[in-house]
Amino acid sequence: MLYLDTHAGAGTYDLLSPEALKIEEHKQGVLKVWNRDDVPAVAQPYIDLLKRMNPSGTLSLYPGSPWIAHHILDENDRLILNELHPSDMPLLTDLAHPFRNMRVFRQDGLLAVNALLPPPEKRALIFIDPSYEIKSDYETVAQAVIKAHKKFSNGVYAIWYPLLKSGIQNNLLDKFKDSGINHQFIIECKANVDKEARMYGSGMLIINPPYQVDTQIKEAVKWLQKVI
Ligand SMILES: C[S@@+](CC[C@H](N)C(=O)[O-])C[C@H]1O[C@@H](n2cnc3c(N)ncnc32)[C@H](O)[C@@H]1O
């Protein structure tokens, strides 16, 4: 199969770097989950990956989507990683360098979606994890995926979006509601946040979720909401 990551990031993140220590974002998230003794079976593979990445027992490295995909897939699968940020590129390139089936491109991931689909493999997960820094990104992402789906309707498309109090994420969700695309699954994970916080959680829209993935994600999110 093809794994196409449109916004790949750096691949791995050093939680002890000066930048990470300044905001210590992980204390509100991954640090709360990684040493729990009530992890549901469905979330255990993710925790196992975290432990594999941090064998000393101290959580100092955090896996990005390319690292996770690489450790789940095998050498017959193809990974295409797109990233624009110049400082993320060297880390991502180092991660991919030893592997023939992993390729990194410094290009707009949404344009790549249009250029690379349908894939010769006929099976693909298109993982879309933008930062939505520009307001119009919500519409742009939806338009790109709806267009790609017309070319390749069997692909699994997983689109992350933030839950913002402003409700701007509805610009993305409304476009999908009106798209006529079948087999859409939406899951949202809400956290208890301060009054002043702009963001109160994360959402994921999955087109063509594989069999039972919806039930499994619901179970994982139910636990996650309790923990964070
Ligand atoms: C939320 S981060 C992605 C994180 C990554 N998926 C992970 O799990 O670590 C968004 C990334 O998209 C990159 N980016 C922004 N616009 C892009 C574009 N049009 N094409 C490709 N990458 C882009 C940013 O530099 C940033 O690294």
PDB file of C-alpha atoms and ligand atoms in Angstrom:
ATOM      1  CA  MET A   1       0.000   0.000   0.000  1.00  0.00           C
ATOM      2  CA  LEU A   2       0.916   3.672  -0.211  1.00  0.00           C
ATOM      3  CA  TYR A   3       1.168   5.869   2.860  1.00  0.00           C
ATOM      4  CA  LEU A   4       0.989   9.482   1.762  1.00  0.00           C
ATOM      5  CA  ASP A   5       1.701  12.026   4.478  1.00  0.00           C
ATOM      6  CA  THR A   6       0.815  15.523   3.246  1.00  0.00           C
ATOM      7  CA  HIS A   7       2.201  17.468   6.244  1.00  0.00           C
ATOM      8  CA  ALA A   8       4.880  15.172   7.601  1.00  0.00           C
ATOM      9  CA  GLY A   9       6.666  17.422  10.124  1.00  0.00           C
ATOM     10  CA  ALA A  10      10.069  16.387  11.474  1.00  0.00           C
ATOM     11  CA  GLY A  11       9.386  12.665  12.010  1.00  0.00           C
ATOM     12  CA  THR A  12      10.638  12.743  15.600  1.00  0.00           C
ATOM     13  CA  TYR A  13      10.560  15.442  18.276  1.00  0.00           C
ATOM     14  CA  ASP A  14      12.973  15.993  21.154  1.00  0.00           C
ATOM     15  CA  LEU A  15      10.834  16.759  24.202  1.00  0.00           C
ATOM     16  CA  LEU A  16      13.924  17.917  26.098  1.00  0.00           C
ATOM     17  CA  SER A  17      14.998  20.509  23.512  1.00  0.00           C
ATOM     18  CA  PRO A  18      15.014  24.142  24.737  1.00  0.00           C
ATOM     19  CA  GLU A  19      12.027  24.957  22.491  1.00  0.00           C
ATOM     20  CA  ALA A  20       9.987  22.015  23.789  1.00  0.00           C
ATOM     21  CA  LEU A  21      10.924  22.723  27.407  1.00  0.00           C
ATOM     22  CA  LYS A  22       9.738  26.313  27.029  1.00  0.00           C
ATOM     23  CA  ILE A  23       6.115  25.257  26.480  1.00  0.00           C
ATOM     24  CA  GLU A  24       6.153  21.705  27.879  1.00  0.00           C
ATOM     25  CA  GLU A  25       3.077  20.888  25.820  1.00  0.00           C
ATOM     26  CA  HIS A  26       3.633  17.166  26.280  1.00  0.00           C
ATOM     27  CA  LYS A  27       2.823  17.424  29.997  1.00  0.00           C
ATOM     28  CA  GLN A  28      -0.830  17.974  29.072  1.00  0.00           C
ATOM     29  CA  GLY A  29      -0.842  15.078  26.624  1.00  0.00           C
ATOM     30  CA  VAL A  30       1.490  12.196  25.963  1.00  0.00           C
ATOM     31  CA  LEU A  31       3.150  12.299  29.398  1.00  0.00           C
ATOM     32  CA  LYS A  32      -0.246  11.639  30.977  1.00  0.00           C
ATOM     33  CA  VAL A  33      -0.878   8.511  28.937  1.00  0.00           C
ATOM     34  CA  TRP A  34       2.396   6.739  28.479  1.00  0.00           C
ATOM     35  CA  ASN A  35       2.784   5.161  31.940  1.00  0.00           C
ATOM     36  CA  ARG A  36      -0.843   4.362  32.713  1.00  0.00           C
ATOM     37  CA  ASP A  37      -1.727   0.851  33.823  1.00  0.00           C
ATOM     38  CA  ASP A  38      -5.278   0.985  32.432  1.00  0.00           C
ATOM     39  CA  VAL A  39      -4.424   1.315  28.716  1.00  0.00           C
ATOM     40  CA  PRO A  40      -7.167  -0.330  26.636  1.00  0.00           C
ATOM     41  CA  ALA A  41      -5.946  -3.025  24.225  1.00  0.00           C
ATOM     42  CA  VAL A  42      -6.785  -0.820  21.276  1.00  0.00           C
ATOM     43  CA  ALA A  43      -4.328   1.905  22.411  1.00  0.00           C
ATOM     44  CA  GLN A  44      -1.575  -0.487  23.515  1.00  0.00           C
ATOM     45  CA  PRO A  45       0.235  -0.631  20.137  1.00  0.00           C
ATOM     46  CA  TYR A  46       0.720   3.153  20.323  1.00  0.00           C
ATOM     47  CA  ILE A  47       2.068   2.961  23.888  1.00  0.00           C
ATOM     48  CA  ASP A  48       4.375   0.110  22.785  1.00  0.00           C
ATOM     49  CA  LEU A  49       5.767   2.370  20.052  1.00  0.00           C
ATOM     50  CA  LEU A  50       6.398   5.143  22.584  1.00  0.00           C
ATOM     51  CA  LYS A  51       8.289   2.676  24.816  1.00  0.00           C
ATOM     52  CA  ARG A  52      10.286   1.355  21.876  1.00  0.00           C
ATOM     53  CA  MET A  53      11.324   4.899  21.048  1.00  0.00           C
ATOM     54  CA  ASN A  54      12.228   5.644  24.682  1.00  0.00           C
ATOM     55  CA  PRO A  55      13.852   2.439  25.942  1.00  0.00           C
ATOM     56  CA  SER A  56      15.515   4.188  28.917  1.00  0.00           C
ATOM     57  CA  GLY A  57      12.111   4.648  30.536  1.00  0.00           C
ATOM     58  CA  THR A  58      12.237   8.460  30.371  1.00  0.00           C
ATOM     59  CA  LEU A  59       9.935  10.033  27.826  1.00  0.00           C
ATOM     60  CA  SER A  60      12.301  12.258  25.859  1.00  0.00           C
ATOM     61  CA  LEU A  61      11.373  11.536  22.228  1.00  0.00           C
ATOM     62  CA  TYR A  62       7.957  11.898  20.650  1.00  0.00           C
ATOM     63  CA  PRO A  63       7.048  10.110  17.419  1.00  0.00           C
ATOM     64  CA  GLY A  64       5.538  12.054  14.531  1.00  0.00           C
ATOM     65  CA  SER A  65       3.266  10.486  11.956  1.00  0.00           C
ATOM     66  CA  PRO A  66       6.100   9.358   9.568  1.00  0.00           C
ATOM     67  CA  TRP A  67       7.912   7.532  12.386  1.00  0.00           C
ATOM     68  CA  ILE A  68       4.719   5.758  13.452  1.00  0.00           C
ATOM     69  CA  ALA A  69       3.804   4.809   9.883  1.00  0.00           C
ATOM     70  CA  HIS A  70       7.317   3.524   9.198  1.00  0.00           C
ATOM     71  CA  HIS A  71       7.198   1.244  12.263  1.00  0.00           C
ATOM     72  CA  ILE A  72       3.767  -0.143  11.414  1.00  0.00           C
ATOM     73  CA  LEU A  73       4.214  -0.724   7.696  1.00  0.00           C
ATOM     74  CA  ASP A  74       6.619  -3.124   6.038  1.00  0.00           C
ATOM     75  CA  GLU A  75       9.184  -2.918   3.256  1.00  0.00           C
ATOM     76  CA  ASN A  76       6.614  -3.681   0.565  1.00  0.00           C
ATOM     77  CA  ASP A  77       4.709  -0.546   1.444  1.00  0.00           C
ATOM     78  CA  ARG A  78       5.670   2.834   0.040  1.00  0.00           C
ATOM     79  CA  LEU A  79       5.879   5.976   2.150  1.00  0.00           C
ATOM     80  CA  ILE A  80       5.785   9.440   0.627  1.00  0.00           C
ATOM     81  CA  LEU A  81       6.424  12.267   3.046  1.00  0.00           C
ATOM     82  CA  ASN A  82       5.813  15.897   2.136  1.00  0.00           C
ATOM     83  CA  GLU A  83       7.024  18.815   4.200  1.00  0.00           C
ATOM     84  CA  LEU A  84       7.711  22.486   3.518  1.00  0.00           C
ATOM     85  CA  HIS A  85       9.549  23.712   6.599  1.00  0.00           C
ATOM     86  CA  PRO A  86      13.341  23.921   6.026  1.00  0.00           C
ATOM     87  CA  SER A  87      14.271  23.025   9.612  1.00  0.00           C
ATOM     88  CA  ASP A  88      12.103  19.873   9.644  1.00  0.00           C
ATOM     89  CA  MET A  89      13.559  18.601   6.373  1.00  0.00           C
ATOM     90  CA  PRO A  90      16.993  17.382   7.631  1.00  0.00           C
ATOM     91  CA  LEU A  91      15.419  15.339  10.433  1.00  0.00           C
ATOM     92  CA  LEU A  92      12.848  13.843   8.111  1.00  0.00           C
ATOM     93  CA  THR A  93      15.472  13.106   5.472  1.00  0.00           C
ATOM     94  CA  ASP A  94      17.682  11.360   8.070  1.00  0.00           C
ATOM     95  CA  LEU A  95      14.758   9.206   9.124  1.00  0.00           C
ATOM     96  CA  ALA A  96      13.986   8.148   5.563  1.00  0.00           C
ATOM     97  CA  HIS A  97      17.545   7.876   4.235  1.00  0.00           C
ATOM     98  CA  PRO A  98      18.283   4.207   5.111  1.00  0.00           C
ATOM     99  CA  PHE A  99      15.021   2.951   3.616  1.00  0.00           C
ATOM    100  CA  ARG A 100      14.354   2.497  -0.078  1.00  0.00           C
ATOM    101  CA  ASN A 101      10.582   2.571   0.355  1.00  0.00           C
ATOM    102  CA  MET A 102      10.503   5.992   2.084  1.00  0.00           C
ATOM    103  CA  ARG A 103      10.804   9.227   0.122  1.00  0.00           C
ATOM    104  CA  VAL A 104      10.786  12.804   1.315  1.00  0.00           C
ATOM    105  CA  PHE A 105       9.699  15.764  -0.799  1.00  0.00           C
ATOM    106  CA  ARG A 106       9.934  19.449  -0.049  1.00  0.00           C
ATOM    107  CA  GLN A 107       6.634  20.306  -1.632  1.00  0.00           C
ATOM    108  CA  ASP A 108       3.080  21.353  -0.861  1.00  0.00           C
ATOM    109  CA  GLY A 109       1.415  18.167   0.381  1.00  0.00           C
ATOM    110  CA  LEU A 110      -1.983  19.128  -0.978  1.00  0.00           C
ATOM    111  CA  LEU A 111      -0.578  19.470  -4.482  1.00  0.00           C
ATOM    112  CA  ALA A 112       1.121  16.098  -4.039  1.00  0.00           C
ATOM    113  CA  VAL A 113      -2.255  14.516  -3.282  1.00  0.00           C
ATOM    114  CA  ASN A 114      -3.529  15.639  -6.632  1.00  0.00           C
ATOM    115  CA  ALA A 115      -0.386  14.577  -8.496  1.00  0.00           C
ATOM    116  CA  LEU A 116       0.089  11.141  -6.916  1.00  0.00           C
ATOM    117  CA  LEU A 117      -3.411   9.720  -6.852  1.00  0.00           C
ATOM    118  CA  PRO A 118      -4.591   7.210  -7.872  1.00  0.00           C
ATOM    119  CA  PRO A 119      -1.554   5.169  -6.830  1.00  0.00           C
ATOM    120  CA  PRO A 120      -0.389   2.046  -8.680  1.00  0.00           C
ATOM    121  CA  GLU A 121      -0.781   0.071  -5.430  1.00  0.00           C
ATOM    122  CA  LYS A 122      -4.562   0.732  -5.507  1.00  0.00           C
ATOM    123  CA  ARG A 123      -4.536   0.885  -1.684  1.00  0.00           C
ATOM    124  CA  ALA A 124      -3.547   4.020   0.184  1.00  0.00           C
ATOM    125  CA  LEU A 125      -3.804   5.890   3.437  1.00  0.00           C
ATOM    126  CA  ILE A 126      -3.623   9.625   2.880  1.00  0.00           C
ATOM    127  CA  PHE A 127      -2.806  11.263   6.190  1.00  0.00           C
ATOM    128  CA  ILE A 128      -3.524  14.991   6.345  1.00  0.00           C
ATOM    129  CA  ASP A 129      -2.330  16.820   9.439  1.00  0.00           C
ATOM    130  CA  PRO A 130      -2.012  20.542   8.663  1.00  0.00           C
ATOM    131  CA  SER A 131      -1.393  23.284  11.204  1.00  0.00           C
ATOM    132  CA  TYR A 132      -4.229  25.452   9.785  1.00  0.00           C
ATOM    133  CA  GLU A 133      -2.180  28.606  10.246  1.00  0.00           C
ATOM    134  CA  ILE A 134      -4.163  30.472   7.610  1.00  0.00           C
ATOM    135  CA  LYS A 135      -7.937  30.734   8.035  1.00  0.00           C
ATOM    136  CA  SER A 136      -8.587  29.662   4.468  1.00  0.00           C
ATOM    137  CA  ASP A 137      -6.709  26.369   5.086  1.00  0.00           C
ATOM    138  CA  TYR A 138      -9.958  24.776   6.283  1.00  0.00           C
ATOM    139  CA  GLU A 139     -11.532  25.265   2.864  1.00  0.00           C
ATOM    140  CA  THR A 140      -8.332  24.538   0.940  1.00  0.00           C
ATOM    141  CA  VAL A 141      -7.848  21.186   2.683  1.00  0.00           C
ATOM    142  CA  ALA A 142     -11.458  20.163   2.081  1.00  0.00           C
ATOM    143  CA  GLN A 143     -11.311  21.160  -1.597  1.00  0.00           C
ATOM    144  CA  ALA A 144      -8.069  19.212  -2.153  1.00  0.00           C
ATOM    145  CA  VAL A 145      -9.450  16.047  -0.550  1.00  0.00           C
ATOM    146  CA  ILE A 146     -12.799  16.228  -2.328  1.00  0.00           C
ATOM    147  CA  LYS A 147     -10.951  16.614  -5.641  1.00  0.00           C
ATOM    148  CA  ALA A 148      -8.600  13.714  -4.813  1.00  0.00           C
ATOM    149  CA  HIS A 149     -11.557  11.525  -3.842  1.00  0.00           C
ATOM    150  CA  LYS A 150     -13.022  12.035  -7.325  1.00  0.00           C
ATOM    151  CA  LYS A 151      -9.816  10.554  -8.800  1.00  0.00           C
ATOM    152  CA  PHE A 152      -9.365   7.861  -6.172  1.00  0.00           C
ATOM    153  CA  SER A 153     -12.551   7.039  -4.275  1.00  0.00           C
ATOM    154  CA  ASN A 154     -11.246   3.865  -2.568  1.00  0.00           C
ATOM    155  CA  GLY A 155      -8.475   5.557  -0.614  1.00  0.00           C
ATOM    156  CA  VAL A 156      -8.591   6.013   3.132  1.00  0.00           C
ATOM    157  CA  TYR A 157      -8.303   9.716   3.892  1.00  0.00           C
ATOM    158  CA  ALA A 158      -7.642  10.740   7.511  1.00  0.00           C
ATOM    159  CA  ILE A 159      -7.901  14.466   8.129  1.00  0.00           C
ATOM    160  CA  TRP A 160      -7.007  16.012  11.457  1.00  0.00           C
ATOM    161  CA  TYR A 161      -8.590  19.288  12.583  1.00  0.00           C
ATOM    162  CA  PRO A 162      -8.483  21.318  15.799  1.00  0.00           C
ATOM    163  CA  LEU A 163     -11.573  21.965  17.906  1.00  0.00           C
ATOM    164  CA  LEU A 164     -11.550  25.738  18.281  1.00  0.00           C
ATOM    165  CA  LYS A 165     -14.018  27.769  20.294  1.00  0.00           C
ATOM    166  CA  SER A 166     -14.453  30.072  17.296  1.00  0.00           C
ATOM    167  CA  GLY A 167     -15.988  27.132  15.405  1.00  0.00           C
ATOM    168  CA  ILE A 168     -13.918  27.827  12.280  1.00  0.00           C
ATOM    169  CA  GLN A 169     -13.364  24.087  11.805  1.00  0.00           C
ATOM    170  CA  ASN A 170     -16.998  23.961  10.615  1.00  0.00           C
ATOM    171  CA  ASN A 171     -15.792  25.523   7.352  1.00  0.00           C
ATOM    172  CA  LEU A 172     -14.034  22.210   6.721  1.00  0.00           C
ATOM    173  CA  LEU A 173     -16.758  19.948   8.095  1.00  0.00           C
ATOM    174  CA  ASP A 174     -19.558  21.696   6.169  1.00  0.00           C
ATOM    175  CA  LYS A 175     -17.703  21.196   2.896  1.00  0.00           C
ATOM    176  CA  PHE A 176     -17.512  17.455   3.554  1.00  0.00           C
ATOM    177  CA  LYS A 177     -21.180  17.322   4.623  1.00  0.00           C
ATOM    178  CA  ASP A 178     -22.144  18.809   1.265  1.00  0.00           C
ATOM    179  CA  SER A 179     -19.641  16.761  -0.747  1.00  0.00           C
ATOM    180  CA  GLY A 180     -21.788  13.694  -1.362  1.00  0.00           C
ATOM    181  CA  ILE A 181     -18.887  11.477  -0.234  1.00  0.00           C
ATOM    182  CA  ASN A 182     -20.121   8.305   1.459  1.00  0.00           C
ATOM    183  CA  HIS A 183     -18.461   6.483   4.344  1.00  0.00           C
ATOM    184  CA  GLN A 184     -17.370   9.469   6.386  1.00  0.00           C
ATOM    185  CA  PHE A 185     -16.566   8.914  10.046  1.00  0.00           C
ATOM    186  CA  ILE A 186     -15.939  11.761  12.481  1.00  0.00           C
ATOM    187  CA  ILE A 187     -14.409  11.408  15.920  1.00  0.00           C
ATOM    188  CA  GLU A 188     -13.668  14.229  18.342  1.00  0.00           C
ATOM    189  CA  CYS A 189     -11.654  14.190  21.543  1.00  0.00           C
ATOM    190  CA  LYS A 190     -12.448  17.009  23.966  1.00  0.00           C
ATOM    191  CA  ALA A 191     -10.236  18.072  26.841  1.00  0.00           C
ATOM    192  CA  ASN A 192     -10.932  20.127  29.965  1.00  0.00           C
ATOM    193  CA  VAL A 193      -9.273  23.431  29.193  1.00  0.00           C
ATOM    194  CA  ASP A 194      -8.938  26.891  30.765  1.00  0.00           C
ATOM    195  CA  LYS A 195     -11.540  29.532  29.974  1.00  0.00           C
ATOM    196  CA  GLU A 196      -8.990  31.515  27.960  1.00  0.00           C
ATOM    197  CA  ALA A 197      -7.906  28.572  25.791  1.00  0.00           C
ATOM    198  CA  ARG A 198      -8.751  28.868  22.090  1.00  0.00           C
ATOM    199  CA  MET A 199      -8.508  25.155  21.422  1.00  0.00           C
ATOM    200  CA  TYR A 200     -10.426  22.511  23.354  1.00  0.00           C
ATOM    201  CA  GLY A 201      -9.587  19.311  21.544  1.00  0.00           C
ATOM    202  CA  SER A 202      -8.890  17.453  18.327  1.00  0.00           C
ATOM    203  CA  GLY A 203     -11.029  15.977  15.622  1.00  0.00           C
ATOM    204  CA  MET A 204     -10.420  13.472  12.853  1.00  0.00           C
ATOM    205  CA  LEU A 205     -12.524  12.925   9.788  1.00  0.00           C
ATOM    206  CA  ILE A 206     -11.896   9.582   8.104  1.00  0.00           C
ATOM    207  CA  ILE A 207     -13.205   8.726   4.670  1.00  0.00           C
ATOM    208  CA  ASN A 208     -13.535   4.972   4.070  1.00  0.00           C
ATOM    209  CA  PRO A 209     -12.511   3.895   7.582  1.00  0.00           C
ATOM    210  CA  PRO A 210     -11.334   0.266   7.457  1.00  0.00           C
ATOM    211  CA  TYR A 211     -13.566  -2.362   9.046  1.00  0.00           C
ATOM    212  CA  GLN A 212     -14.052  -1.807  12.815  1.00  0.00           C
ATOM    213  CA  VAL A 213     -11.678   1.154  12.959  1.00  0.00           C
ATOM    214  CA  ASP A 214     -14.582   3.401  13.979  1.00  0.00           C
ATOM    215  CA  THR A 215     -15.454   1.257  17.022  1.00  0.00           C
ATOM    216  CA  GLN A 216     -11.796   0.937  17.977  1.00  0.00           C
ATOM    217  CA  ILE A 217     -11.137   4.672  17.784  1.00  0.00           C
ATOM    218  CA  LYS A 218     -14.258   5.428  19.818  1.00  0.00           C
ATOM    219  CA  GLU A 219     -13.016   3.117  22.562  1.00  0.00           C
ATOM    220  CA  ALA A 220      -9.533   4.684  22.553  1.00  0.00           C
ATOM    221  CA  VAL A 221     -10.929   8.232  22.627  1.00  0.00           C
ATOM    222  CA  LYS A 222     -13.286   7.389  25.499  1.00  0.00           C
ATOM    223  CA  TRP A 223     -10.245   6.383  27.564  1.00  0.00           C
ATOM    224  CA  LEU A 224      -8.129   9.288  26.333  1.00  0.00           C
ATOM    225  CA  GLN A 225     -10.755  11.849  27.333  1.00  0.00           C
ATOM    226  CA  LYS A 226     -10.805  10.436  30.854  1.00  0.00           C
ATOM    227  CA  VAL A 227      -6.994  10.569  31.105  1.00  0.00           C
ATOM    228  CA  ILE A 228      -6.349  14.021  29.678  1.00  0.00           C
TER     229      ILE A 228
HETATM  230  C1  LIG B   1       0.878  19.749  12.590  1.00  0.00           C
HETATM  231  S1  LIG B   1       2.402  19.643  11.752  1.00  0.00           S
HETATM  232  C2  LIG B   1       2.439  17.994  11.186  1.00  0.00           C
HETATM  233  C3  LIG B   1       2.909  17.030  12.167  1.00  0.00           C
HETATM  234  C4  LIG B   1       3.150  15.628  11.685  1.00  0.00           C
HETATM  235  N1  LIG B   1       2.044  15.079  10.932  1.00  0.00           N
HETATM  236  C5  LIG B   1       3.469  14.779  12.880  1.00  0.00           C
HETATM  237  O1  LIG B   1       2.684  13.905  13.258  1.00  0.00           O
HETATM  238  O2  LIG B   1       4.521  15.040  13.460  1.00  0.00           O
HETATM  239  C6  LIG B   1       2.125  20.470  10.241  1.00  0.00           C
HETATM  240  C7  LIG B   1       3.352  20.501   9.345  1.00  0.00           C
HETATM  241  O3  LIG B   1       2.973  20.886   8.049  1.00  0.00           O
HETATM  242  C8  LIG B   1       4.008  21.662   7.457  1.00  0.00           C
HETATM  243  N2  LIG B   1       3.365  22.376   6.354  1.00  0.00           N
HETATM  244  C9  LIG B   1       2.618  23.497   6.377  1.00  0.00           C
HETATM  245  N3  LIG B   1       2.056  23.737   5.173  1.00  0.00           N
HETATM  246  C10 LIG B   1       2.438  22.697   4.362  1.00  0.00           C
HETATM  247  C11 LIG B   1       2.154  22.343   3.016  1.00  0.00           C
HETATM  248  N4  LIG B   1       1.375  23.120   2.259  1.00  0.00           N
HETATM  249  N5  LIG B   1       2.688  21.210   2.527  1.00  0.00           N
HETATM  250  C12 LIG B   1       3.477  20.416   3.300  1.00  0.00           C
HETATM  251  N6  LIG B   1       3.782  20.696   4.596  1.00  0.00           N
HETATM  252  C13 LIG B   1       3.265  21.826   5.111  1.00  0.00           C
HETATM  253  C14 LIG B   1       4.520  22.492   8.608  1.00  0.00           C
HETATM  254  O4  LIG B   1       5.851  22.894   8.374  1.00  0.00           O
HETATM  255  C15 LIG B   1       4.423  21.492   9.771  1.00  0.00           C
HETATM  256  O5  LIG B   1       5.626  20.787   9.944  1.00  0.00           O
END
